[in-house]
XYZ file of C-alpha atoms in Angstrom:
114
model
C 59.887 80.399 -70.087
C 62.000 79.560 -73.184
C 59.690 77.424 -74.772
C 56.137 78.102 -75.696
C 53.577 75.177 -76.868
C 51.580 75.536 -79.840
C 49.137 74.040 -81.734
C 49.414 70.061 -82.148
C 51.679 69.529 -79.182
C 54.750 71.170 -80.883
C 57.294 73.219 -79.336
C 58.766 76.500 -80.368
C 60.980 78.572 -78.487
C 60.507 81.935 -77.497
C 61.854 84.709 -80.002
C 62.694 86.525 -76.628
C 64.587 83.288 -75.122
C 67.372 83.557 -78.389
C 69.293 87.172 -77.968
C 70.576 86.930 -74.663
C 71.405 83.662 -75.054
C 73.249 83.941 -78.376
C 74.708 87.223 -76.669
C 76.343 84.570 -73.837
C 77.223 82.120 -76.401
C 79.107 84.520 -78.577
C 81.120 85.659 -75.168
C 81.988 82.408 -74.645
C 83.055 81.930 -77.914
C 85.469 84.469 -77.740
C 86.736 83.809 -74.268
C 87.737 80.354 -75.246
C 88.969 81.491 -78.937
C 90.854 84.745 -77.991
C 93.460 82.931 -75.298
C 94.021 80.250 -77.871
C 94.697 82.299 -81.117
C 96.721 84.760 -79.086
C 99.434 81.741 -77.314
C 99.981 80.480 -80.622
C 103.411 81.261 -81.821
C 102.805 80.768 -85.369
C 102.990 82.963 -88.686
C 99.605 84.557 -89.389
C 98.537 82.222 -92.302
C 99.097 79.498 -89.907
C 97.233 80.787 -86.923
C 94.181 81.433 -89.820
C 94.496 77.845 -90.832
C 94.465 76.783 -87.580
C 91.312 78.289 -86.627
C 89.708 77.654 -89.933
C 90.058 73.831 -89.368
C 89.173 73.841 -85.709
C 86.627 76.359 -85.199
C 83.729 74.229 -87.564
C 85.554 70.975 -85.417
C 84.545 72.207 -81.987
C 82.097 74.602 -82.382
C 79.424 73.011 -85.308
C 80.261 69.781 -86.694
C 81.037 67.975 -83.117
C 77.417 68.522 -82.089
C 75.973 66.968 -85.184
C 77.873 63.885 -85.252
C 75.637 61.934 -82.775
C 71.909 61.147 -84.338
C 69.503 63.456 -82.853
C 65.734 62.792 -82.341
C 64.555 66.513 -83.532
C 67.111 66.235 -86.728
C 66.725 63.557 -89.298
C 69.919 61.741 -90.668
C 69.365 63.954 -94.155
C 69.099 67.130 -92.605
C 71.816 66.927 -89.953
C 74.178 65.374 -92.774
C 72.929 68.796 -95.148
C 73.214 71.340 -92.128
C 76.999 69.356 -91.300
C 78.418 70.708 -94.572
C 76.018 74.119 -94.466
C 77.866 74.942 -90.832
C 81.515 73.435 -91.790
C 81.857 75.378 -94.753
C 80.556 78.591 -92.996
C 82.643 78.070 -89.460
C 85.689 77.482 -92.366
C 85.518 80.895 -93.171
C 85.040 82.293 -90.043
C 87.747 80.485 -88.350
C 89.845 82.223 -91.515
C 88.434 85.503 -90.730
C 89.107 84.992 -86.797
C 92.561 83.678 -86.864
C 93.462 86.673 -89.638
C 92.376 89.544 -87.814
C 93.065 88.511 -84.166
C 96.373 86.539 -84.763
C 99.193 89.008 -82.178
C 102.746 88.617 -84.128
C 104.602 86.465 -81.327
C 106.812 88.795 -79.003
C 110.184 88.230 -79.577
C 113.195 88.942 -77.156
C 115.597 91.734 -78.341
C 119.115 90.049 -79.868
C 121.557 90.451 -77.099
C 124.437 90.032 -79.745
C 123.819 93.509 -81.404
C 123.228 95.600 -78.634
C 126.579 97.615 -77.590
C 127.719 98.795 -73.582
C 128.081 101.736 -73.062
Protein backbone atom coordinates (compact mmCIF):
# COMPACT_ATOMS: atom_id res chain seq x y z
CA UNK A 1 0.00 0.00 0.00
CA UNK A 2 1.39 3.51 -0.70
CA UNK A 3 -0.17 5.19 1.97
CA UNK A 4 -0.06 4.39 5.62
CA UNK A 5 -2.55 6.11 8.32
CA UNK A 6 -1.29 7.55 11.36
CA UNK A 7 -2.21 9.06 14.31
CA UNK A 8 -5.22 11.69 14.07
CA UNK A 9 -6.56 10.44 10.78
CA UNK A 10 -3.57 11.80 8.73
CA UNK A 11 -1.99 10.28 5.85
CA UNK A 12 1.62 9.70 5.05
CA UNK A 13 2.96 7.80 2.35
CA UNK A 14 5.13 5.01 2.50
CA UNK A 15 9.02 5.80 2.39
CA UNK A 16 9.05 2.47 0.33
CA UNK A 17 6.11 3.73 -2.14
CA UNK A 18 8.68 6.96 -3.34
CA UNK A 19 11.95 5.23 -5.13
CA UNK A 20 10.43 3.24 -7.65
CA UNK A 21 8.13 5.63 -8.37
CA UNK A 22 10.49 8.60 -8.70
CA UNK A 23 12.73 5.92 -10.60
CA UNK A 24 9.54 5.76 -13.34
CA UNK A 25 9.02 9.37 -13.20
CA UNK A 26 12.57 10.29 -13.94
CA UNK A 27 12.33 7.68 -17.12
CA UNK A 28 9.60 9.38 -18.25
CA UNK A 29 11.11 12.49 -17.92
CA UNK A 30 13.74 11.70 -20.09
CA UNK A 31 11.79 9.81 -22.69
CA UNK A 32 9.67 12.81 -23.33
CA UNK A 33 12.77 15.39 -22.92
CA UNK A 34 15.48 13.45 -24.90
CA UNK A 35 13.30 13.23 -28.44
CA UNK A 36 12.51 16.88 -28.01
CA UNK A 37 16.00 18.43 -27.23
CA UNK A 38 17.54 16.14 -29.81
CA UNK A 39 14.85 17.33 -33.12
CA UNK A 40 15.60 20.74 -32.32
CA UNK A 41 17.72 22.31 -34.94
CA UNK A 42 18.93 25.11 -32.96
CA UNK A 43 22.45 26.48 -31.70
CA UNK A 44 23.25 25.05 -28.27
CA UNK A 45 22.50 28.25 -26.20
CA UNK A 46 19.19 28.12 -27.78
CA UNK A 47 18.29 24.52 -27.24
CA UNK A 48 19.49 25.41 -23.26
CA UNK A 49 17.11 28.29 -23.27
CA UNK A 50 14.60 26.39 -24.60
CA UNK A 51 14.56 23.82 -22.05
CA UNK A 52 15.27 26.19 -19.27
CA UNK A 53 11.92 28.01 -19.96
CA UNK A 54 9.87 24.92 -20.64
CA UNK A 55 11.05 22.32 -18.43
CA UNK A 56 9.72 24.40 -14.90
CA UNK A 57 6.43 25.16 -17.56
CA UNK A 58 5.48 21.52 -17.99
CA UNK A 59 7.03 19.71 -15.50
CA UNK A 60 6.49 21.99 -11.93
CA UNK A 61 4.72 25.12 -12.26
CA UNK A 62 1.64 23.64 -14.49
CA UNK A 63 0.65 21.40 -11.58
CA UNK A 64 0.54 24.18 -9.06
CA UNK A 65 -1.49 26.56 -10.88
CA UNK A 66 -4.92 25.05 -9.92
CA UNK A 67 -5.74 25.50 -5.91
CA UNK A 68 -5.19 22.31 -4.23
CA UNK A 69 -6.96 21.09 -1.02
CA UNK A 70 -3.59 19.55 0.68
CA UNK A 71 -1.57 22.96 -0.37
CA UNK A 72 -2.60 26.30 0.93
CA UNK A 73 -2.60 29.38 -1.50
CA UNK A 74 0.83 30.64 0.50
CA UNK A 75 2.62 27.59 0.24
CA UNK A 76 1.82 26.53 -3.33
CA UNK A 77 2.55 30.31 -4.40
CA UNK A 78 6.24 29.82 -2.17
CA UNK A 79 6.92 26.17 -3.56
CA UNK A 80 5.83 27.85 -7.42
CA UNK A 81 8.95 30.05 -7.34
CA UNK A 82 11.10 27.30 -5.06
CA UNK A 83 10.44 24.64 -8.19
CA UNK A 84 10.61 27.38 -11.19
CA UNK A 85 13.78 28.66 -10.23
CA UNK A 86 15.23 25.11 -9.63
CA UNK A 87 13.57 23.36 -12.99
CA UNK A 88 15.32 26.88 -14.62
CA UNK A 89 18.50 25.53 -14.01
CA UNK A 90 17.97 22.20 -14.79
CA UNK A 91 16.32 22.77 -18.01
CA UNK A 92 19.88 24.89 -18.58
CA UNK A 93 21.84 22.01 -17.49
CA UNK A 94 19.63 19.49 -19.72
CA UNK A 95 19.46 21.38 -22.89
CA UNK A 96 23.55 22.11 -22.48
CA UNK A 97 24.74 18.76 -22.12
CA UNK A 98 22.24 16.77 -24.27
CA UNK A 99 21.76 19.38 -27.12
CA UNK A 100 23.23 16.91 -30.65
CA UNK A 101 24.79 19.75 -33.12
CA UNK A 102 22.09 19.40 -36.03
CA UNK A 103 23.42 17.02 -38.90
CA UNK A 104 24.11 18.85 -41.77
CA UNK A 105 24.26 17.55 -45.48
CA UNK A 106 27.78 17.66 -47.08
CA UNK A 107 28.05 20.88 -49.74
CA UNK A 108 27.62 19.32 -53.08
CA UNK A 109 29.34 22.49 -54.65
CA UNK A 110 32.88 21.62 -53.28
CA UNK A 111 33.08 18.14 -53.79
CA UNK A 112 35.09 17.28 -57.19
CA UNK A 113 34.35 13.91 -59.82
CA UNK A 114 36.62 11.98 -60.25
Amino acid sequence: MCIRDRAQGTLEPDPAFFFPFQIARGALFVAFVLPLLRSMIVTRPQASLTMAVMIPLVHGVAGLIPPNPFMPDFVRHAHMLEIGWSNFVLGLLIGFLFWNPPHQAPDQSSVEAP
